[in-house]
Structures are given as structure tokens and as C-alpha cells.
PDB file of N, CA and C in Angstrom:
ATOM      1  N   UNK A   1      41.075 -25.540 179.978  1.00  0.00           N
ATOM      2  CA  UNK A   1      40.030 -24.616 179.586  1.00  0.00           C
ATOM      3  C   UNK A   1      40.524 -23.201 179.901  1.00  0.00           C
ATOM      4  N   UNK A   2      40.554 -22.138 178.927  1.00  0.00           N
ATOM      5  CA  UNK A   2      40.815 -20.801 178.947  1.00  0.00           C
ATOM      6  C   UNK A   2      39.986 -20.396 179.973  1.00  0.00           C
ATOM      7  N   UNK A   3      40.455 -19.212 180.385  1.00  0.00           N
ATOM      8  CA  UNK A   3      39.299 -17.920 181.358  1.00  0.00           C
ATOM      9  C   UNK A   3      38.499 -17.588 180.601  1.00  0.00           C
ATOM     10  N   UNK A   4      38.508 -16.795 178.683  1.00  0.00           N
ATOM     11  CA  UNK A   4      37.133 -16.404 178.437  1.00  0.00           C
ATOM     12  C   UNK A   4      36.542 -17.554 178.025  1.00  0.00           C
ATOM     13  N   UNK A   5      37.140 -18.961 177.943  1.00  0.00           N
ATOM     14  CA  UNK A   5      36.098 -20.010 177.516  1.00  0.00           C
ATOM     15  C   UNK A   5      35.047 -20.527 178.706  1.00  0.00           C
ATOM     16  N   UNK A   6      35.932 -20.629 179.688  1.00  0.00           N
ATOM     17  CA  UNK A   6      34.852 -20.539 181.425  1.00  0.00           C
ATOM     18  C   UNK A   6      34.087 -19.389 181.589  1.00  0.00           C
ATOM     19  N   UNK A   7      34.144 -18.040 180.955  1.00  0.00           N
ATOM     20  CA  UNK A   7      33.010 -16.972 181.419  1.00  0.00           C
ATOM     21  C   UNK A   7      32.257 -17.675 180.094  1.00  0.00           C
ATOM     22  N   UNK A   8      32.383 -17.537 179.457  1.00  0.00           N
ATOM     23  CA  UNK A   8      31.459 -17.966 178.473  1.00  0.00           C
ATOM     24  C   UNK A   8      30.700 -18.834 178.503  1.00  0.00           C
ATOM     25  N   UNK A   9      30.760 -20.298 178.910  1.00  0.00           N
ATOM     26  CA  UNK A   9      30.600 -21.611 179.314  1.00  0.00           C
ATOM     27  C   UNK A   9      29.399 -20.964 180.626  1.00  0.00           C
ATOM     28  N   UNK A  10      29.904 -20.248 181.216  1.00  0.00           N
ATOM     29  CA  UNK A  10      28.916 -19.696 183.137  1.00  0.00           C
ATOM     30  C   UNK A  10      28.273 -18.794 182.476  1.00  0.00           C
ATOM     31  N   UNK A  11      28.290 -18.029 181.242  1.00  0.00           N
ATOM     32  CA  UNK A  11      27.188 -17.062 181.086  1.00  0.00           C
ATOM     33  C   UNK A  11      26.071 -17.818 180.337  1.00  0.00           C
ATOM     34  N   UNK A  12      26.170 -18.873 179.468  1.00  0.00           N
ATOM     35  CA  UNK A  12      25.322 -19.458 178.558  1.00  0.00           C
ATOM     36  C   UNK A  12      24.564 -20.637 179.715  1.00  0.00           C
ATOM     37  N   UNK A  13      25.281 -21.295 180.702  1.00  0.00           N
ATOM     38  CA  UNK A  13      24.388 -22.014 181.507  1.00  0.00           C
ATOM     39  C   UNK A  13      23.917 -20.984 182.542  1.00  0.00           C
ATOM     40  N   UNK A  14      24.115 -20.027 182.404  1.00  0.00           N
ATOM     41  CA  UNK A  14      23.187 -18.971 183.440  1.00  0.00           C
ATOM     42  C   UNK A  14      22.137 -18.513 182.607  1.00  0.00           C
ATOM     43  N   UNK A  15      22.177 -18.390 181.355  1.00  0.00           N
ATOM     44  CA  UNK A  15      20.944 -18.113 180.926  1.00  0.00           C
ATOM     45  C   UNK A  15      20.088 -19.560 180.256  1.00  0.00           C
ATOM     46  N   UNK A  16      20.495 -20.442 180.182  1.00  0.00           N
ATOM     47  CA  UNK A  16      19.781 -21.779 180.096  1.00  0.00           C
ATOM     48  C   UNK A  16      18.672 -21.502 181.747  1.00  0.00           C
ATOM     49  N   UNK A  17      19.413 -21.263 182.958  1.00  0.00           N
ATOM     50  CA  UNK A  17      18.831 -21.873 184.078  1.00  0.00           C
ATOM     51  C   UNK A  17      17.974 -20.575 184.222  1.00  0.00           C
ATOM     52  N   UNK A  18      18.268 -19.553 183.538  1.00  0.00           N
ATOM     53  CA  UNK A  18      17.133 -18.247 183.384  1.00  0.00           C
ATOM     54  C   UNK A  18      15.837 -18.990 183.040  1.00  0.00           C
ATOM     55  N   UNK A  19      16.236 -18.928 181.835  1.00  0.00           N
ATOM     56  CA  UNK A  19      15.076 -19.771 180.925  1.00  0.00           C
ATOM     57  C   UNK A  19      14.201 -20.878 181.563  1.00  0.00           C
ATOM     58  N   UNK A  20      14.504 -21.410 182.077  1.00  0.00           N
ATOM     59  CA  UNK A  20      14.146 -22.640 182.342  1.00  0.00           C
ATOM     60  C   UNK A  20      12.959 -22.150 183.925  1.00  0.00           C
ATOM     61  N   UNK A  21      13.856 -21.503 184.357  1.00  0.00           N
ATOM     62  CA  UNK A  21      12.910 -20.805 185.584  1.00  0.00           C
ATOM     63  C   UNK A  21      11.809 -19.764 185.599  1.00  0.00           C
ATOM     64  N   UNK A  22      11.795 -18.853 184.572  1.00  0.00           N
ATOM     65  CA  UNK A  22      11.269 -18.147 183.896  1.00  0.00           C
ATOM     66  C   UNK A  22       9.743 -18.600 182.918  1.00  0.00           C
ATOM     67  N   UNK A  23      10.257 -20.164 182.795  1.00  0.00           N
ATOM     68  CA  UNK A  23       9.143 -20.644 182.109  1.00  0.00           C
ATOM     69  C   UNK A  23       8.346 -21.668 183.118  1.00  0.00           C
ATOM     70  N   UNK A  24       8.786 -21.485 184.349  1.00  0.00           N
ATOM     71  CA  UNK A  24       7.739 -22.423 185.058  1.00  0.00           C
ATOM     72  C   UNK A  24       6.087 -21.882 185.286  1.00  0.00           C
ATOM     73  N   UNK A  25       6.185 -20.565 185.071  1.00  0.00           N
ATOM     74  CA  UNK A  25       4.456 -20.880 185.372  1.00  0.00           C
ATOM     75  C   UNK A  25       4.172 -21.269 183.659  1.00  0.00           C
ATOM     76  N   UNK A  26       4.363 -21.177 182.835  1.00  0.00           N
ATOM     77  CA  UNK A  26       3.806 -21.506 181.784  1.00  0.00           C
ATOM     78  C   UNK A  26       3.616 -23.315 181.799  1.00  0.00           C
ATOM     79  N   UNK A  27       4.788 -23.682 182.773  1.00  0.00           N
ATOM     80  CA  UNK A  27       4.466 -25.348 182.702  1.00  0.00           C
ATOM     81  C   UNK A  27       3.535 -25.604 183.319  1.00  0.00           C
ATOM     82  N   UNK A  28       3.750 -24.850 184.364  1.00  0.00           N
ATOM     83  CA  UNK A  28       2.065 -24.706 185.413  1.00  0.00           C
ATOM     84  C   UNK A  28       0.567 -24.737 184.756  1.00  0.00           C
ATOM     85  N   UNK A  29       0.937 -23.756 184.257  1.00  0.00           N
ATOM     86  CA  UNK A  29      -0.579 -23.720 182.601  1.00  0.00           C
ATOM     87  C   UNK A  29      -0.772 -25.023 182.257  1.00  0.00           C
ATOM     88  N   UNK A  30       0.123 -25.740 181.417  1.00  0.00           N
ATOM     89  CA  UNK A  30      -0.084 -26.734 180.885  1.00  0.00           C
ATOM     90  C   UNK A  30      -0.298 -28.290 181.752  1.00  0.00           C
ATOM     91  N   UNK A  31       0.067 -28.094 183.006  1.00  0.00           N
ATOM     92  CA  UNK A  31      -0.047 -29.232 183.804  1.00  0.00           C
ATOM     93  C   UNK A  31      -1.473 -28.911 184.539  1.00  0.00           C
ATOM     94  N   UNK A  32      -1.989 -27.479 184.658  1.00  0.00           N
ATOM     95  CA  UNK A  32      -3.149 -27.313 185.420  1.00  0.00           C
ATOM     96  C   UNK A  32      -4.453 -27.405 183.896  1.00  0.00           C
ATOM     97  N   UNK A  33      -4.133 -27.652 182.550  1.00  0.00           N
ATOM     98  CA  UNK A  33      -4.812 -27.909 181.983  1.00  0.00           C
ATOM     99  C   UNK A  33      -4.962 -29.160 181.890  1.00  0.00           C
ATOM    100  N   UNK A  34      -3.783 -30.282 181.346  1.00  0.00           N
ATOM    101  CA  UNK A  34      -3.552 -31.396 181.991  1.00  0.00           C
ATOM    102  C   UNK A  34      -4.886 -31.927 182.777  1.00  0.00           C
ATOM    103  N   UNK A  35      -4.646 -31.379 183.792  1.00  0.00           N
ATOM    104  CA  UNK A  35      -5.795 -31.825 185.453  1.00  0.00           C
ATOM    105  C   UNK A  35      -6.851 -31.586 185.138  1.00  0.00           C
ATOM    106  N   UNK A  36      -7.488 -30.489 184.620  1.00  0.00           N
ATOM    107  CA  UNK A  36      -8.802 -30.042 184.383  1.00  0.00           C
ATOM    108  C   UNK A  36      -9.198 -31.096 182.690  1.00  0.00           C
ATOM    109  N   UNK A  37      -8.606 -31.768 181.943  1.00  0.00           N
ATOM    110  CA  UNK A  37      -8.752 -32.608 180.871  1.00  0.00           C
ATOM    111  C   UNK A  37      -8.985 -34.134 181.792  1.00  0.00           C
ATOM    112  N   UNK A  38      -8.484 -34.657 182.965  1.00  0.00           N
ATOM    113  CA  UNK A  38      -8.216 -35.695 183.087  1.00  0.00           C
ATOM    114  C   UNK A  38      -9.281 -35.340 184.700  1.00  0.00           C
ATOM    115  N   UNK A  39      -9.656 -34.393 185.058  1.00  0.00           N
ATOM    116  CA  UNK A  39     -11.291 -34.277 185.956  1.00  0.00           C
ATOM    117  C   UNK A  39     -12.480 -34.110 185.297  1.00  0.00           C
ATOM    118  N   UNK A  40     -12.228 -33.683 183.726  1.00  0.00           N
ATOM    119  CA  UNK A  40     -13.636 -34.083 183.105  1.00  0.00           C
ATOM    120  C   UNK A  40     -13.846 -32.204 183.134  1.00  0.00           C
ATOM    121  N   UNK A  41     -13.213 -31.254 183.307  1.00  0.00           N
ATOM    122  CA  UNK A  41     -13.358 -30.094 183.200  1.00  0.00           C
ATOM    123  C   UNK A  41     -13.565 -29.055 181.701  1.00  0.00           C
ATOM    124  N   UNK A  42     -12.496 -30.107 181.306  1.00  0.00           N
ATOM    125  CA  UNK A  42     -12.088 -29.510 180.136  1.00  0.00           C
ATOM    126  C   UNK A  42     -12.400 -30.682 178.793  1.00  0.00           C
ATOM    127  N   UNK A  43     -12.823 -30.664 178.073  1.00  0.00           N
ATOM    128  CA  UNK A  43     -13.322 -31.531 176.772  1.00  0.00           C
ATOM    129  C   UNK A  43     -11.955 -32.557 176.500  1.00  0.00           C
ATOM    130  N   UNK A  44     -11.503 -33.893 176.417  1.00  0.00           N
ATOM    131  CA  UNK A  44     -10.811 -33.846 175.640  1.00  0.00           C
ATOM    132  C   UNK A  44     -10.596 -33.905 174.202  1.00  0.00           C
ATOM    133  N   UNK A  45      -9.776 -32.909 173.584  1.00  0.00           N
ATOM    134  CA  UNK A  45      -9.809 -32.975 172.629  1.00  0.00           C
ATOM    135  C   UNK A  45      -8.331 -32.809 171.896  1.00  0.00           C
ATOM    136  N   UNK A  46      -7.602 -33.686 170.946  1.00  0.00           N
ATOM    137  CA  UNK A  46      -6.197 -33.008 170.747  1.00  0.00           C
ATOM    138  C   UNK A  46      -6.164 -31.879 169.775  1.00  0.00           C
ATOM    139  N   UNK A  47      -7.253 -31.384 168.765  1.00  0.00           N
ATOM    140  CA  UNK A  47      -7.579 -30.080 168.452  1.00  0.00           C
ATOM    141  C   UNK A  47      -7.361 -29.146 169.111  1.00  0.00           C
ATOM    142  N   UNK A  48      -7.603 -29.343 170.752  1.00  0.00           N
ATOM    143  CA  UNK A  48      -8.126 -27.748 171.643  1.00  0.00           C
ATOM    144  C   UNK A  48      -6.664 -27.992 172.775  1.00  0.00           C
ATOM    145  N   UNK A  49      -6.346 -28.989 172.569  1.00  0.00           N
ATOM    146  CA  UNK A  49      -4.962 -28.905 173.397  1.00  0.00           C
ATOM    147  C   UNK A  49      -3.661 -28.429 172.826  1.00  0.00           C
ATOM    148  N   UNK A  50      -3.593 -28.669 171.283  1.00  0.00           N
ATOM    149  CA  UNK A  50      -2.957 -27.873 170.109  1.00  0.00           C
ATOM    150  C   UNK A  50      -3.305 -26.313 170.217  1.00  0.00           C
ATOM    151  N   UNK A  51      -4.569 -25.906 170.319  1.00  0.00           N
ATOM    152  CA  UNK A  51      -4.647 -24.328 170.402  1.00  0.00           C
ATOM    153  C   UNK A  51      -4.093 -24.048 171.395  1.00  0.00           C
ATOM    154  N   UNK A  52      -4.160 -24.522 172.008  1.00  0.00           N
ATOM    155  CA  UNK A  52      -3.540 -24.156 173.537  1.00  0.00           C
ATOM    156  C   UNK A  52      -2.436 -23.936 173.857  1.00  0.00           C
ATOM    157  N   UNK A  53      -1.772 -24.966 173.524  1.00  0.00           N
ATOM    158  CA  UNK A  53      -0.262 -25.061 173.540  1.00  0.00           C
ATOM    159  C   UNK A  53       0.021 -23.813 172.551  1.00  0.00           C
ATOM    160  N   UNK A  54      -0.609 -23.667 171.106  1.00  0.00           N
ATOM    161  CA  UNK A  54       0.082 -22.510 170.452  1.00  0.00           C
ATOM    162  C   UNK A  54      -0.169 -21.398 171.008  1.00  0.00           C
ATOM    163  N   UNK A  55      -0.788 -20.830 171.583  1.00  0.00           N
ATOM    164  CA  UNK A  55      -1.268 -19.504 172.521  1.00  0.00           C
ATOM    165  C   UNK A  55      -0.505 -19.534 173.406  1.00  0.00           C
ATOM    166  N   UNK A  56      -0.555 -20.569 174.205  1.00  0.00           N
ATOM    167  CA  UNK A  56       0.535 -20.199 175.634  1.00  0.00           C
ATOM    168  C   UNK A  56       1.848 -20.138 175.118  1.00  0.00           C
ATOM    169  N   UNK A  57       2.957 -21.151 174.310  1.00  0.00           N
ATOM    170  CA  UNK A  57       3.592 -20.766 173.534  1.00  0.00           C
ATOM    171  C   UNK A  57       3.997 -19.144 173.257  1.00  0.00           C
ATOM    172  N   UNK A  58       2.919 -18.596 172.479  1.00  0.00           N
ATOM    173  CA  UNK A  58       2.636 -17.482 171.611  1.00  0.00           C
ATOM    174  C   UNK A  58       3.199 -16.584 172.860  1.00  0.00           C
ATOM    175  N   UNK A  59       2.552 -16.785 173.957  1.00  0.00           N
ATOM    176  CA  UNK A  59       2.110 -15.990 175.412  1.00  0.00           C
ATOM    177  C   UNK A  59       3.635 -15.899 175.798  1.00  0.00           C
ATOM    178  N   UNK A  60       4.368 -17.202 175.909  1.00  0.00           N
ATOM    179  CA  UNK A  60       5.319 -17.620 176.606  1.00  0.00           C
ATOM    180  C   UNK A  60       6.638 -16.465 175.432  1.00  0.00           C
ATOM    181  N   UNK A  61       6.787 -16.427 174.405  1.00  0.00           N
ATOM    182  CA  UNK A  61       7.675 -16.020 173.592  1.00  0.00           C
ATOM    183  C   UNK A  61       7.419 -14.203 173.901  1.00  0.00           C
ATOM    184  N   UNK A  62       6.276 -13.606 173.828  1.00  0.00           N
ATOM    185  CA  UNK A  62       5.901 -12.174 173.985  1.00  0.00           C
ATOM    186  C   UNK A  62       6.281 -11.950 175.482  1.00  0.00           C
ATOM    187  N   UNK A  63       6.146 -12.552 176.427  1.00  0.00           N
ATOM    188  CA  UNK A  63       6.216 -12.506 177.209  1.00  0.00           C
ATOM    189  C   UNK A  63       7.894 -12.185 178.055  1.00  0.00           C
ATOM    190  N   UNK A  64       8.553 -13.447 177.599  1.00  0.00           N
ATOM    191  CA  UNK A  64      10.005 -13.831 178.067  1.00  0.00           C
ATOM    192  C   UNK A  64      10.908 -13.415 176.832  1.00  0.00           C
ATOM    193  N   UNK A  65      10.587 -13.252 175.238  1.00  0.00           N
ATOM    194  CA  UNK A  65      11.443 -12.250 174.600  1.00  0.00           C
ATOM    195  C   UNK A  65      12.327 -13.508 174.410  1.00  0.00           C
ATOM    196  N   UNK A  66      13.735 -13.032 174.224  1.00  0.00           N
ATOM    197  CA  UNK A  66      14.988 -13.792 173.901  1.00  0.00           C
ATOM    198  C   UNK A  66      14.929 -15.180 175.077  1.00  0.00           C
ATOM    199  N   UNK A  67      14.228 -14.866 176.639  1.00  0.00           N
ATOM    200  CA  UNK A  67      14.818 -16.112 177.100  1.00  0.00           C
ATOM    201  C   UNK A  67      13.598 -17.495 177.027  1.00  0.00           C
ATOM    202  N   UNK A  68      12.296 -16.939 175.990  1.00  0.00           N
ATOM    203  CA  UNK A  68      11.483 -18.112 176.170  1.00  0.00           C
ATOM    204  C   UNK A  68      12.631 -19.229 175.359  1.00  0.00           C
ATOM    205  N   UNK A  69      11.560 -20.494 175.628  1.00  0.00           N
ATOM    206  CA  UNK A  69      12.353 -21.931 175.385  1.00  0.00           C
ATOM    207  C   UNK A  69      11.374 -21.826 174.189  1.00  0.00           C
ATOM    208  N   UNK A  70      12.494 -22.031 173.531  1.00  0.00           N
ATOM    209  CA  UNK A  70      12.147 -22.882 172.059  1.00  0.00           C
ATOM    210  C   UNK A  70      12.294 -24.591 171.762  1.00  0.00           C
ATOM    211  N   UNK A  71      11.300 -25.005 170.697  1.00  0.00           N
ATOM    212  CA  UNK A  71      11.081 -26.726 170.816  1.00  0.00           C
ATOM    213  C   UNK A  71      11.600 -26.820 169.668  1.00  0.00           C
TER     214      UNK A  71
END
């Protein structure tokens, strides 16, 4: 393996592990909605868990720019 193929290789898994850290409260969102669906807080419904996800999503991309996670 070359030297610029190893910086290259350490800059792209440094911004994977950006990403990935960057998006934990948004998983937080979705696991603390999660809880509030499965205590009877929140309706279930897969309509209103779809809005949801697209907003936080929405939230998550405006937010983090180039390093949100894309599906």
C-alpha cells in the first residue's frame, strides 16, 4: 500500500467515524421515540413514525451538512 493511498484510506475512515458520532443524538431521537411508542405515549402509528423519521432525517442533513449519514 502507497503513502497517499494510506492518507487517503485514514482520512475517509476518519470521516466515516465523524459521521457516525455526530449522528448519535439523532439515534437518541429515534430510540427515545421508540420508548415513548412502546409506553403507550406516543400513538402507534407507521404513518407518524414515517413523518418522523423524514423530519429528523431532514433535521439530521441541515444540521450535519456533508457529514449526515445517508440510507
Amino acid at each position: 500500500m502507497s503513502y497517499p493511498q494510506t492518507v487517503a484510506n485514514t482520512a475517509a475512515s476518519l470521516g466515516k467515524t465523524s459521521s457516525l458520532m455526530l449522528g448519535i443524538p439523532f439515534d437518541i431521537a429515534r430510540e427515545q421515540y421508540a420508548k415513548a411508542v412502546q409506553a403507550g405515549i406516543i400513538e402507534r402509528s407507521m404513518l407518524k413514525w414515517a413523518k418522523f423519521e423524514r423530519e429528523l432525517s431532514a433535521m439530521e442533513k441541515l444540521t450535519l451538512g456533508p457529514w449526515a449519514r445517508r440510507v
